[in-house]
mmCIF file of N, CA and C in Angstrom:
data_model
loop_
_atom_site.group_PDB
_atom_site.id
_atom_site.type_symbol
_atom_site.label_atom_id
_atom_site.label_comp_id
_atom_site.label_asym_id
_atom_site.label_seq_id
_atom_site.Cartn_x
_atom_site.Cartn_y
_atom_site.Cartn_z
ATOM 1 N N UNK A 1 18.185 -0.806 5.034
ATOM 2 C CA UNK A 1 19.575 0.153 4.493
ATOM 3 C C UNK A 1 18.798 0.259 3.098
ATOM 4 N N UNK A 2 18.825 1.221 2.686
ATOM 5 C CA UNK A 2 17.558 1.651 1.535
ATOM 6 C C UNK A 2 18.632 1.894 1.099
ATOM 7 N N UNK A 3 18.078 1.546 -0.571
ATOM 8 C CA UNK A 3 19.321 1.331 -1.780
ATOM 9 C C UNK A 3 19.526 2.635 -2.236
ATOM 10 N N UNK A 4 20.570 2.825 -2.823
ATOM 11 C CA UNK A 4 21.748 4.399 -3.019
ATOM 12 C C UNK A 4 21.107 4.315 -4.083
ATOM 13 N N UNK A 5 21.094 3.428 -4.798
ATOM 14 C CA UNK A 5 20.703 3.928 -7.059
ATOM 15 C C UNK A 5 20.718 3.277 -7.325
ATOM 16 N N UNK A 6 20.386 3.144 -8.678
ATOM 17 C CA UNK A 6 18.956 2.608 -9.813
ATOM 18 C C UNK A 6 19.507 1.351 -9.429
ATOM 19 N N UNK A 7 20.961 0.589 -10.224
ATOM 20 C CA UNK A 7 21.198 -0.595 -10.196
ATOM 21 C C UNK A 7 20.153 -0.845 -8.355
ATOM 22 N N UNK A 8 20.632 -0.292 -7.412
ATOM 23 C CA UNK A 8 20.676 -0.690 -6.239
ATOM 24 C C UNK A 8 19.409 -1.657 -5.990
ATOM 25 N N UNK A 9 18.456 -0.469 -6.036
ATOM 26 C CA UNK A 9 16.808 0.347 -6.663
ATOM 27 C C UNK A 9 16.470 -1.383 -7.401
ATOM 28 N N UNK A 10 16.738 -1.248 -8.342
ATOM 29 C CA UNK A 10 16.160 -2.435 -9.681
ATOM 30 C C UNK A 10 16.769 -4.112 -9.160
ATOM 31 N N UNK A 11 17.909 -4.066 -8.507
ATOM 32 C CA UNK A 11 18.060 -5.359 -7.885
ATOM 33 C C UNK A 11 17.228 -5.706 -6.258
ATOM 34 N N UNK A 12 16.758 -4.751 -5.733
ATOM 35 C CA UNK A 12 15.384 -5.396 -4.363
ATOM 36 C C UNK A 12 14.373 -5.042 -4.939
ATOM 37 N N UNK A 13 14.224 -4.309 -5.738
ATOM 38 C CA UNK A 13 12.903 -4.240 -6.712
ATOM 39 C C UNK A 13 12.599 -6.557 -6.806
ATOM 40 N N UNK A 14 13.854 -6.093 -7.613
ATOM 41 C CA UNK A 14 13.420 -8.224 -8.478
ATOM 42 C C UNK A 14 13.145 -8.975 -7.103
ATOM 43 N N UNK A 15 13.595 -8.390 -5.919
ATOM 44 C CA UNK A 15 13.388 -9.456 -5.038
ATOM 45 C C UNK A 15 11.404 -9.776 -4.194
ATOM 46 N N UNK A 16 11.585 -10.242 -3.994
ATOM 47 C CA UNK A 16 9.938 -10.873 -3.483
ATOM 48 C C UNK A 16 9.569 -10.406 -2.057
ATOM 49 N N UNK A 17 9.674 -10.504 -1.149
ATOM 50 C CA UNK A 17 9.712 -10.840 0.429
ATOM 51 C C UNK A 17 10.782 -10.087 0.440
ATOM 52 N N UNK A 18 12.038 -9.597 0.191
ATOM 53 C CA UNK A 18 13.563 -9.349 0.610
ATOM 54 C C UNK A 18 13.348 -8.485 0.794
ATOM 55 N N UNK A 19 12.531 -7.641 -0.354
ATOM 56 C CA UNK A 19 12.455 -5.986 -0.983
ATOM 57 C C UNK A 19 11.543 -5.577 0.303
ATOM 58 N N UNK A 20 10.309 -6.490 1.205
ATOM 59 C CA UNK A 20 9.689 -5.322 2.094
ATOM 60 C C UNK A 20 10.579 -4.845 3.571
ATOM 61 N N UNK A 21 11.754 -4.908 3.643
ATOM 62 C CA UNK A 21 12.688 -4.405 4.169
ATOM 63 C C UNK A 21 12.920 -3.533 4.056
ATOM 64 N N UNK A 22 13.897 -2.942 2.391
ATOM 65 C CA UNK A 22 13.045 -2.017 2.259
ATOM 66 C C UNK A 22 12.293 -0.798 2.458
ATOM 67 N N UNK A 23 11.283 -1.015 2.106
ATOM 68 C CA UNK A 23 9.518 -0.711 2.334
ATOM 69 C C UNK A 23 9.506 -0.361 3.774
ATOM 70 N N UNK A 24 10.154 -1.230 4.761
ATOM 71 C CA UNK A 24 9.054 -0.801 5.742
ATOM 72 C C UNK A 24 10.566 0.013 6.297
ATOM 73 N N UNK A 25 11.853 0.223 6.265
ATOM 74 C CA UNK A 25 12.084 1.401 6.588
ATOM 75 C C UNK A 25 11.848 2.767 5.186
ATOM 76 N N UNK A 26 11.721 2.296 4.339
ATOM 77 C CA UNK A 26 11.271 4.300 3.549
ATOM 78 C C UNK A 26 10.076 4.510 4.533
ATOM 79 N N UNK A 27 9.484 3.905 4.852
ATOM 80 C CA UNK A 27 7.784 4.263 5.152
ATOM 81 C C UNK A 27 8.717 4.523 6.722
ATOM 82 N N UNK A 28 8.873 4.160 7.716
ATOM 83 C CA UNK A 28 9.332 4.444 8.680
ATOM 84 C C UNK A 28 9.816 5.937 9.103
ATOM 85 N N UNK A 29 10.980 5.929 7.750
ATOM 86 C CA UNK A 29 11.894 6.787 7.325
ATOM 87 C C UNK A 29 10.739 8.838 7.045
ATOM 88 N N UNK A 30 9.662 7.678 6.371
ATOM 89 C CA UNK A 30 8.563 8.595 5.472
ATOM 90 C C UNK A 30 7.164 9.457 6.477
ATOM 91 N N UNK A 31 6.797 8.143 7.767
ATOM 92 C CA UNK A 31 6.145 8.399 7.906
ATOM 93 C C UNK A 31 5.982 7.980 10.162
ATOM 94 N N UNK A 32 6.495 8.004 10.744
ATOM 95 C CA UNK A 32 7.640 8.088 12.018
ATOM 96 C C UNK A 32 5.771 7.302 12.735
ATOM 97 N N UNK A 33 4.805 7.857 12.265
ATOM 98 C CA UNK A 33 3.960 7.409 13.365
ATOM 99 C C UNK A 33 3.261 6.074 12.755
ATOM 100 N N UNK A 34 3.527 5.397 13.992
ATOM 101 C CA UNK A 34 3.512 3.619 13.762
ATOM 102 C C UNK A 34 1.896 3.346 13.701
ATOM 103 N N UNK A 35 0.948 4.361 13.946
ATOM 104 C CA UNK A 35 -0.371 3.795 14.674
ATOM 105 C C UNK A 35 -1.213 3.796 14.115
ATOM 106 N N UNK A 36 -2.445 3.671 13.617
ATOM 107 C CA UNK A 36 -3.397 4.119 13.040
ATOM 108 C C UNK A 36 -4.629 4.052 13.021
ATOM 109 N N UNK A 37 -6.441 4.791 12.836
ATOM 110 C CA UNK A 37 -7.317 4.471 14.130
ATOM 111 C C UNK A 37 -7.561 3.474 12.735
ATOM 112 N N UNK A 38 -8.284 2.627 13.577
ATOM 113 C CA UNK A 38 -9.253 1.398 12.330
ATOM 114 C C UNK A 38 -10.932 2.249 13.367
ATOM 115 N N UNK A 39 -11.685 1.802 12.280
ATOM 116 C CA UNK A 39 -13.199 1.947 12.692
ATOM 117 C C UNK A 39 -13.271 0.698 13.361
ATOM 118 N N UNK A 40 -14.065 0.504 14.377
ATOM 119 C CA UNK A 40 -15.036 -0.442 15.830
ATOM 120 C C UNK A 40 -15.142 -1.634 14.629
ATOM 121 N N UNK A 41 -15.972 -0.877 12.886
ATOM 122 C CA UNK A 41 -16.579 -2.749 13.022
ATOM 123 C C UNK A 41 -15.737 -3.121 12.212
ATOM 124 N N UNK A 42 -14.723 -2.348 11.209
ATOM 125 C CA UNK A 42 -14.228 -3.573 10.849
ATOM 126 C C UNK A 42 -12.674 -4.211 12.204
ATOM 127 N N UNK A 43 -12.006 -3.203 13.386
ATOM 128 C CA UNK A 43 -10.533 -3.912 14.922
ATOM 129 C C UNK A 43 -12.015 -5.019 14.760
ATOM 130 N N UNK A 44 -13.789 -5.376 15.565
ATOM 131 C CA UNK A 44 -14.165 -6.101 16.260
ATOM 132 C C UNK A 44 -14.169 -7.457 15.384
ATOM 133 N N UNK A 45 -13.654 -7.308 13.922
ATOM 134 C CA UNK A 45 -14.826 -8.964 12.473
ATOM 135 C C UNK A 45 -13.229 -9.733 13.257
ATOM 136 N N UNK A 46 -14.133 -11.179 13.245
ATOM 137 C CA UNK A 46 -13.451 -12.059 13.706
ATOM 138 C C UNK A 46 -13.218 -13.407 12.862
ATOM 139 N N UNK A 47 -12.181 -13.781 12.479
ATOM 140 C CA UNK A 47 -12.290 -14.931 11.619
ATOM 141 C C UNK A 47 -13.294 -15.981 12.421
ATOM 142 N N UNK A 48 -13.760 -17.416 11.512
ATOM 143 C CA UNK A 48 -14.247 -18.691 12.240
ATOM 144 C C UNK A 48 -14.171 -18.599 13.801
ATOM 145 N N UNK A 49 -12.775 -19.314 13.318
ATOM 146 C CA UNK A 49 -12.266 -19.369 14.465
ATOM 147 C C UNK A 49 -12.194 -18.912 16.585
ATOM 148 N N UNK A 50 -12.316 -17.494 16.063
ATOM 149 C CA UNK A 50 -12.858 -16.918 16.864
ATOM 150 C C UNK A 50 -11.356 -14.958 16.698
ATOM 151 N N UNK A 51 -10.375 -15.839 15.928
ATOM 152 C CA UNK A 51 -8.997 -14.738 16.147
ATOM 153 C C UNK A 51 -9.569 -13.102 15.488
ATOM 154 N N UNK A 52 -8.897 -11.871 15.738
ATOM 155 C CA UNK A 52 -9.654 -11.188 15.352
ATOM 156 C C UNK A 52 -8.485 -11.235 13.548
ATOM 157 N N UNK A 53 -9.394 -10.493 13.260
ATOM 158 C CA UNK A 53 -9.247 -10.661 11.335
ATOM 159 C C UNK A 53 -7.254 -9.531 11.689
ATOM 160 N N UNK A 54 -7.832 -7.622 11.830
ATOM 161 C CA UNK A 54 -6.922 -7.663 12.179
ATOM 162 C C UNK A 54 -5.881 -7.808 13.787
ATOM 163 N N UNK A 55 -4.343 -7.455 13.613
ATOM 164 C CA UNK A 55 -3.996 -8.188 15.354
ATOM 165 C C UNK A 55 -4.157 -6.795 15.603
ATOM 166 N N UNK A 56 -3.466 -5.714 15.161
ATOM 167 C CA UNK A 56 -3.447 -4.388 16.080
ATOM 168 C C UNK A 56 -3.151 -3.589 15.115
ATOM 169 N N UNK A 57 -3.209 -2.343 15.107
ATOM 170 C CA UNK A 57 -2.780 -0.453 14.661
ATOM 171 C C UNK A 57 -1.609 -0.845 14.477
ATOM 172 N N UNK A 58 -1.108 -0.994 14.409
ATOM 173 C CA UNK A 58 0.206 -0.328 14.090
ATOM 174 C C UNK A 58 0.802 -0.956 12.694
ATOM 175 N N UNK A 59 1.539 0.159 11.940
ATOM 176 C CA UNK A 59 1.870 0.354 10.598
ATOM 177 C C UNK A 59 2.843 1.581 11.092
ATOM 178 N N UNK A 60 3.688 1.339 10.020
ATOM 179 C CA UNK A 60 5.017 2.411 9.970
ATOM 180 C C UNK A 60 4.080 2.741 7.858
ATOM 181 N N UNK A 61 4.296 4.045 7.827
ATOM 182 C CA UNK A 61 3.646 4.860 6.122
ATOM 183 C C UNK A 61 2.452 4.897 5.910
ATOM 184 N N UNK A 62 0.920 4.175 6.620
ATOM 185 C CA UNK A 62 -0.281 4.225 7.154
ATOM 186 C C UNK A 62 -0.529 5.418 5.043
ATOM 187 N N UNK A 63 -0.100 6.632 6.853
ATOM 188 C CA UNK A 63 -0.598 8.232 5.828
ATOM 189 C C UNK A 63 0.358 7.930 3.701
ATOM 190 N N UNK A 64 0.906 7.793 3.850
ATOM 191 C CA UNK A 64 1.571 7.482 2.690
ATOM 192 C C UNK A 64 1.065 6.333 1.372
ATOM 193 N N UNK A 65 0.798 5.545 2.564
ATOM 194 C CA UNK A 65 0.439 4.475 1.854
ATOM 195 C C UNK A 65 -1.593 4.717 0.893
ATOM 196 N N UNK A 66 -2.441 5.809 2.102
ATOM 197 C CA UNK A 66 -3.514 6.086 1.087
ATOM 198 C C UNK A 66 -3.109 7.273 0.092
ATOM 199 N N UNK A 67 -1.799 8.151 0.785
ATOM 200 C CA UNK A 67 -1.983 8.954 -0.638
ATOM 201 C C UNK A 67 -1.415 8.224 -1.776
ATOM 202 N N UNK A 68 -0.714 7.104 -1.325
ATOM 203 C CA UNK A 68 -0.589 6.626 -3.007
ATOM 204 C C UNK A 68 -1.639 5.870 -3.175
ATOM 205 N N UNK A 69 -2.560 5.150 -2.265
ATOM 206 C CA UNK A 69 -3.901 4.007 -3.132
ATOM 207 C C UNK A 69 -4.887 5.738 -3.643
ATOM 208 N N UNK A 70 -4.662 6.766 -2.915
ATOM 209 C CA UNK A 70 -5.571 8.563 -3.461
ATOM 210 C C UNK A 70 -4.911 8.819 -4.715
ATOM 211 N N UNK A 71 -3.674 8.546 -5.466
ATOM 212 C CA UNK A 71 -3.444 8.922 -6.389
ATOM 213 C C UNK A 71 -2.941 8.047 -7.591
ATOM 214 N N UNK A 72 -2.592 6.491 -7.094
ATOM 215 C CA UNK A 72 -3.358 5.764 -8.398
ATOM 216 C C UNK A 72 -5.023 5.879 -9.238
ATOM 217 N N UNK A 73 -5.701 5.827 -7.592
ATOM 218 C CA UNK A 73 -7.352 5.528 -8.260
ATOM 219 C C UNK A 73 -7.760 6.810 -9.209
ATOM 220 N N UNK A 74 -6.533 8.069 -8.677
ATOM 221 C CA UNK A 74 -7.006 9.829 -10.175
ATOM 222 C C UNK A 74 -5.549 8.907 -11.141
ATOM 223 N N UNK A 75 -5.013 8.298 -11.325
ATOM 224 C CA UNK A 75 -4.696 7.995 -12.378
ATOM 225 C C UNK A 75 -5.324 7.031 -13.028
ATOM 226 N N UNK A 76 -5.840 6.245 -12.995
ATOM 227 C CA UNK A 76 -5.392 4.952 -13.526
ATOM 228 C C UNK A 76 -7.300 5.048 -13.868
ATOM 229 N N UNK A 77 -8.329 6.457 -13.031
ATOM 230 C CA UNK A 77 -9.760 7.235 -14.146
ATOM 231 C C UNK A 77 -9.369 7.843 -15.015
ATOM 232 N N UNK A 78 -7.924 8.641 -14.730
ATOM 233 C CA UNK A 78 -8.349 9.569 -15.838
ATOM 234 C C UNK A 78 -7.118 8.526 -17.110
ATOM 235 N N UNK A 79 -6.409 7.190 -16.487
ATOM 236 C CA UNK A 79 -6.123 6.347 -18.111
ATOM 237 C C UNK A 79 -7.585 5.474 -18.946
ATOM 238 N N UNK A 80 -8.032 5.305 -17.982
ATOM 239 C CA UNK A 80 -9.860 4.660 -18.457
ATOM 240 C C UNK A 80 -10.518 5.696 -19.286
ATOM 241 N N UNK A 81 -10.500 7.391 -18.907
ATOM 242 C CA UNK A 81 -11.290 8.023 -19.536
ATOM 243 C C UNK A 81 -9.998 8.101 -21.054
ATOM 244 N N UNK A 82 -9.067 8.475 -21.017
ATOM 245 C CA UNK A 82 -8.024 8.545 -21.926
ATOM 246 C C UNK A 82 -8.156 7.249 -22.718
ATOM 247 N N UNK A 83 -8.864 6.247 -22.843
ATOM 248 C CA UNK A 83 -8.689 5.022 -22.807
ATOM 249 C C UNK A 83 -10.617 4.847 -23.806
ATOM 250 N N UNK A 84 -11.169 5.835 -23.046
ATOM 251 C CA UNK A 84 -12.720 5.920 -22.903
ATOM 252 C C UNK A 84 -12.626 3.974 -22.532
ATOM 253 N N UNK A 85 -12.941 4.124 -21.450
ATOM 254 C CA UNK A 85 -13.316 3.192 -20.676
ATOM 255 C C UNK A 85 -13.979 3.577 -19.417
ATOM 256 N N UNK A 86 -15.240 2.450 -19.216
ATOM 257 C CA UNK A 86 -15.412 2.317 -17.460
ATOM 258 C C UNK A 86 -14.588 1.266 -17.306
ATOM 259 N N UNK A 87 -15.100 1.351 -15.766
ATOM 260 C CA UNK A 87 -14.422 0.919 -14.516
ATOM 261 C C UNK A 87 -15.061 -0.964 -14.556
ATOM 262 N N UNK A 88 -16.292 -0.519 -15.790
ATOM 263 C CA UNK A 88 -16.985 -1.925 -15.240
ATOM 264 C C UNK A 88 -17.131 -2.163 -17.343
ATOM 265 N N UNK A 89 -16.026 -2.172 -17.319
ATOM 266 C CA UNK A 89 -15.718 -2.737 -18.937
ATOM 267 C C UNK A 89 -14.860 -2.669 -19.975
ATOM 268 N N UNK A 90 -14.219 -3.624 -19.402
ATOM 269 C CA UNK A 90 -12.869 -3.372 -20.579
ATOM 270 C C UNK A 90 -12.384 -3.911 -21.896
ATOM 271 N N UNK A 91 -13.613 -3.679 -22.425
ATOM 272 C CA UNK A 91 -13.494 -3.692 -23.735
ATOM 273 C C UNK A 91 -13.401 -2.246 -24.492
ATOM 274 N N UNK A 92 -12.660 -2.052 -25.225
ATOM 275 C CA UNK A 92 -11.803 -0.498 -25.997
ATOM 276 C C UNK A 92 -13.631 -0.165 -26.501
ATOM 277 N N UNK A 93 -13.499 1.075 -26.635
ATOM 278 C CA UNK A 93 -14.940 1.889 -27.416
ATOM 279 C C UNK A 93 -14.424 2.556 -28.690
#
């Protein structure tokens, strides 16, 4: 069940693993396609014991997550620019 108000959202976000149910439900609602494409080079990657690193290609919300990370990248670059910093140097100029 999704949080119904700000108080419930704050309580949910204060949890760690228990918050995963909220995220899973949200991702199912915004992106019902649970399958995503995995490049062969990644799909065929295995641990030393032979087990695949990626077990399958199912996850809800992959389109949303990609969009979110792209937006965060844009914001990060803008924040670095605003504070005169580059990605490799955390010292203020």
